[in-house]
């Protein structure tokens, strides 16, 4: 997993909002990327809804926020809309290459089943493209506020 001070890997992904989001376009701004395991699951819905509700406050601080998970852009759009977070860009990482590059893809266990998937993790990235803060083993409820608390006001 990437750590504080590491440079973020280069990526360019399609968001459910229809825009392309990549490191080249984000250079010069602070941003947050939260990796979540799966669309339409209870924890991911809570997390995405909370980030969507907090989007105006993040924007007021000049911080962009992106969710990222496996799947296609159409699924990301539908999921964001179902969370009342249509303006929140959810990035489609269909081959989990970006999740792997950030170090959040791997063997997971849930309800006694082992599978390959995303570990719920959030990264705050500084304007130079370096990791400024890492939240690992995230609990969805209250997480958007937790991230907001580490950002400059």
CSV table of N, CA and C in Angstrom, one decimal, residues 64-132:
chain,number,residue,atom,x,y,z
A,64,UNK,N,-10.8,18.2,-4.5
A,64,UNK,CA,-11.7,17.3,-5.3
A,64,UNK,C,-11.7,16.0,-4.6
A,65,UNK,N,-12.9,15.3,-4.8
A,65,UNK,CA,-13.0,13.9,-4.2
A,65,UNK,C,-13.5,13.0,-5.2
A,66,UNK,N,-12.9,11.8,-5.2
A,66,UNK,CA,-13.2,10.7,-6.1
A,66,UNK,C,-13.4,9.4,-5.4
A,67,UNK,N,-14.4,8.6,-5.7
A,67,UNK,CA,-14.5,7.2,-5.3
A,67,UNK,C,-13.9,6.4,-6.4
A,68,UNK,N,-13.4,5.2,-6.1
A,68,UNK,CA,-12.9,4.3,-7.1
A,68,UNK,C,-13.1,2.8,-6.7
A,69,UNK,N,-13.6,2.1,-7.7
A,69,UNK,CA,-13.9,0.7,-7.5
A,69,UNK,C,-13.9,0.0,-8.8
A,70,UNK,N,-13.9,-1.4,-8.8
A,70,UNK,CA,-14.0,-2.1,-10.1
A,70,UNK,C,-15.4,-1.9,-10.7
A,71,UNK,N,-15.5,-2.2,-12.0
A,71,UNK,CA,-16.8,-2.0,-12.6
A,71,UNK,C,-16.7,-1.0,-13.7
A,72,UNK,N,-17.8,-0.7,-14.5
A,72,UNK,CA,-17.7,0.2,-15.6
A,72,UNK,C,-18.4,1.6,-15.2
A,73,UNK,N,-18.2,2.5,-16.1
A,73,UNK,CA,-18.7,3.9,-15.8
A,73,UNK,C,-20.2,4.0,-15.6
A,74,UNK,N,-20.9,3.2,-16.4
A,74,UNK,CA,-22.4,3.2,-16.3
A,74,UNK,C,-22.8,2.7,-14.9
A,75,UNK,N,-22.1,1.7,-14.4
A,75,UNK,CA,-22.4,1.2,-13.0
A,75,UNK,C,-22.1,2.2,-12.0
A,76,UNK,N,-21.0,3.0,-12.2
A,76,UNK,CA,-20.6,4.0,-11.2
A,76,UNK,C,-21.7,5.1,-11.2
A,77,UNK,N,-22.1,5.5,-12.4
A,77,UNK,CA,-23.2,6.5,-12.5
A,77,UNK,C,-24.4,6.1,-11.8
A,78,UNK,N,-24.9,4.9,-12.0
A,78,UNK,CA,-26.1,4.4,-11.4
A,78,UNK,C,-25.9,4.3,-9.9
A,79,UNK,N,-24.8,3.9,-9.4
A,79,UNK,CA,-24.5,3.8,-8.0
A,79,UNK,C,-24.5,5.2,-7.3
A,80,UNK,N,-23.8,6.1,-7.9
A,80,UNK,CA,-23.8,7.5,-7.4
A,80,UNK,C,-25.2,8.1,-7.3
A,81,UNK,N,-26.0,7.9,-8.3
A,81,UNK,CA,-27.3,8.4,-8.3
A,81,UNK,C,-28.2,7.7,-7.2
A,82,UNK,N,-28.0,6.4,-7.0
A,82,UNK,CA,-28.7,5.7,-5.9
A,82,UNK,C,-28.3,6.2,-4.5
A,83,UNK,N,-27.2,6.8,-4.4
A,83,UNK,CA,-26.7,7.3,-3.1
A,83,UNK,C,-27.0,8.8,-3.0
A,84,UNK,N,-27.7,9.4,-3.9
A,84,UNK,CA,-28.0,10.8,-3.9
A,84,UNK,C,-26.7,11.6,-4.0
A,85,UNK,N,-25.7,11.1,-4.8
A,85,UNK,CA,-24.4,11.7,-4.9
A,85,UNK,C,-24.0,11.8,-6.4
A,86,UNK,N,-25.0,12.2,-7.3
A,86,UNK,CA,-24.7,12.2,-8.7
A,86,UNK,C,-23.6,13.0,-9.1
A,87,UNK,N,-23.3,14.1,-8.4
A,87,UNK,CA,-22.2,15.0,-8.7
A,87,UNK,C,-20.8,14.4,-8.3
A,88,UNK,N,-20.8,13.4,-7.5
A,88,UNK,CA,-19.5,12.8,-7.0
A,88,UNK,C,-18.9,11.9,-8.1
A,89,UNK,N,-17.7,12.2,-8.6
A,89,UNK,CA,-17.2,11.3,-9.6
A,89,UNK,C,-16.7,10.0,-9.0
A,90,UNK,N,-17.3,8.9,-9.4
A,90,UNK,CA,-16.9,7.6,-9.1
A,90,UNK,C,-16.1,7.0,-10.3
A,91,UNK,N,-14.9,6.6,-10.0
A,91,UNK,CA,-14.0,6.2,-11.1
A,91,UNK,C,-14.1,4.7,-11.3
A,92,UNK,N,-14.2,4.3,-12.6
A,92,UNK,CA,-14.4,2.9,-13.0
A,92,UNK,C,-13.0,2.4,-13.2
A,93,UNK,N,-12.6,1.4,-12.5
A,93,UNK,CA,-11.3,0.7,-12.5
A,93,UNK,C,-11.6,-0.8,-12.9
A,94,UNK,N,-12.1,-1.1,-14.1
A,94,UNK,CA,-12.6,-2.4,-14.4
A,94,UNK,C,-11.6,-3.5,-14.3
A,95,UNK,N,-10.4,-3.3,-14.5
A,95,UNK,CA,-9.3,-4.3,-14.4
A,95,UNK,C,-8.5,-4.2,-13.1
A,96,UNK,N,-9.0,-3.4,-12.2
A,96,UNK,CA,-8.4,-3.1,-10.9
A,96,UNK,C,-6.9,-2.7,-11.0
A,97,UNK,N,-6.5,-2.2,-12.1
A,97,UNK,CA,-5.1,-1.8,-12.2
A,97,UNK,C,-4.7,-0.6,-11.3
A,98,UNK,N,-5.6,0.4,-11.2
A,98,UNK,CA,-5.3,1.5,-10.3
A,98,UNK,C,-5.3,1.1,-8.8
A,99,UNK,N,-6.3,0.2,-8.5
A,99,UNK,CA,-6.3,-0.3,-7.1
A,99,UNK,C,-5.1,-1.1,-6.8
A,100,UNK,N,-4.6,-1.8,-7.8
A,100,UNK,CA,-3.3,-2.6,-7.6
A,100,UNK,C,-2.1,-1.6,-7.4
A,101,UNK,N,-2.1,-0.5,-8.2
A,101,UNK,CA,-1.0,0.4,-8.2
A,101,UNK,C,-1.0,1.2,-6.8
A,102,UNK,N,-2.2,1.4,-6.3
A,102,UNK,CA,-2.2,2.1,-4.9
A,102,UNK,C,-2.0,1.1,-3.8
A,103,UNK,N,-2.0,-0.2,-4.2
A,103,UNK,CA,-1.7,-1.3,-3.2
A,103,UNK,C,-2.9,-1.7,-2.3
A,104,UNK,N,-4.1,-1.4,-2.9
A,104,UNK,CA,-5.3,-1.8,-2.1
A,104,UNK,C,-6.1,-3.0,-2.6
A,105,UNK,N,-5.5,-3.6,-3.7
A,105,UNK,CA,-6.2,-4.8,-4.2
A,105,UNK,C,-5.4,-6.0,-3.7
A,106,UNK,N,-6.2,-7.0,-3.2
A,106,UNK,CA,-5.6,-8.2,-2.7
A,106,UNK,C,-6.6,-9.2,-2.2
A,107,UNK,N,-6.0,-10.2,-1.5
A,107,UNK,CA,-6.9,-11.2,-0.9
A,107,UNK,C,-7.7,-10.7,0.3
A,108,UNK,N,-9.0,-10.9,0.3
A,108,UNK,CA,-9.8,-10.4,1.3
A,108,UNK,C,-10.6,-11.6,1.9
A,109,UNK,N,-11.1,-11.4,3.1
A,109,UNK,CA,-12.0,-12.4,3.7
A,109,UNK,C,-13.2,-11.7,4.2
A,110,UNK,N,-14.4,-12.3,3.9
A,110,UNK,CA,-15.6,-11.7,4.4
A,110,UNK,C,-16.6,-12.8,4.6
A,111,UNK,N,-17.2,-12.9,5.8
A,111,UNK,CA,-18.2,-14.0,6.1
A,111,UNK,C,-17.7,-15.4,5.8
A,112,UNK,N,-16.4,-15.6,6.1
A,112,UNK,CA,-15.8,-16.9,5.9
A,112,UNK,C,-15.3,-17.2,4.5
A,113,UNK,N,-15.6,-16.3,3.5
A,113,UNK,CA,-15.2,-16.5,2.1
A,113,UNK,C,-14.0,-15.7,1.8
A,114,UNK,N,-13.0,-16.3,1.1
A,114,UNK,CA,-11.8,-15.6,0.6
A,114,UNK,C,-12.0,-15.3,-0.8
A,115,UNK,N,-11.6,-14.1,-1.2
A,115,UNK,CA,-11.7,-13.6,-2.6
A,115,UNK,C,-10.7,-12.5,-2.8
A,116,UNK,N,-10.5,-12.1,-4.1
A,116,UNK,CA,-9.7,-10.9,-4.4
A,116,UNK,C,-10.6,-9.7,-4.5
A,117,UNK,N,-10.2,-8.6,-3.9
A,117,UNK,CA,-11.0,-7.4,-3.9
A,117,UNK,C,-10.2,-6.2,-3.3
A,118,UNK,N,-10.9,-5.1,-3.2
A,118,UNK,CA,-10.4,-3.9,-2.7
A,118,UNK,C,-10.5,-3.7,-1.2
A,119,UNK,N,-9.4,-3.3,-0.5
A,119,UNK,CA,-9.5,-3.0,0.9
A,119,UNK,C,-9.9,-1.5,1.0
A,120,UNK,N,-11.0,-1.3,1.8
A,120,UNK,CA,-11.5,0.1,1.9
A,120,UNK,C,-10.4,1.0,2.5
A,121,UNK,N,-9.9,1.9,1.6
A,121,UNK,CA,-8.8,2.8,1.9
A,121,UNK,C,-9.0,4.1,1.3
A,122,UNK,N,-8.5,5.2,1.9
A,122,UNK,CA,-8.6,6.5,1.4
A,122,UNK,C,-7.3,7.2,1.5
A,123,UNK,N,-7.0,7.9,0.4
A,123,UNK,CA,-5.7,8.7,0.3
A,123,UNK,C,-6.0,10.2,0.1
A,124,UNK,N,-5.3,11.0,0.8
A,124,UNK,CA,-5.3,12.5,0.5
A,124,UNK,C,-4.0,12.8,-0.2
A,125,UNK,N,-4.2,13.4,-1.4
A,125,UNK,CA,-3.0,13.7,-2.2
A,125,UNK,C,-2.8,15.2,-2.3
A,126,UNK,N,-1.5,15.6,-2.2
A,126,UNK,CA,-1.1,17.0,-2.2
A,126,UNK,C,-1.0,17.5,-3.6
A,127,UNK,N,-0.9,18.8,-3.8
A,127,UNK,CA,-0.8,19.4,-5.1
A,127,UNK,C,0.3,18.9,-6.0
A,128,UNK,N,1.4,18.4,-5.4
A,128,UNK,CA,2.5,17.8,-6.1
A,128,UNK,C,2.3,16.4,-6.5
A,129,UNK,N,1.2,15.8,-6.1
A,129,UNK,CA,0.9,14.4,-6.4
A,129,UNK,C,1.6,13.4,-5.5
A,130,UNK,N,1.8,13.8,-4.2
A,130,UNK,CA,2.3,12.9,-3.2
A,130,UNK,C,1.2,12.6,-2.1
A,131,UNK,N,1.3,11.4,-1.6
A,131,UNK,CA,0.4,11.0,-0.6
A,131,UNK,C,0.6,11.9,0.7
A,132,UNK,N,-0.4,12.5,1.2
A,132,UNK,CA,-0.4,13.4,2.3
A,132,UNK,C,-0.9,12.7,3.6
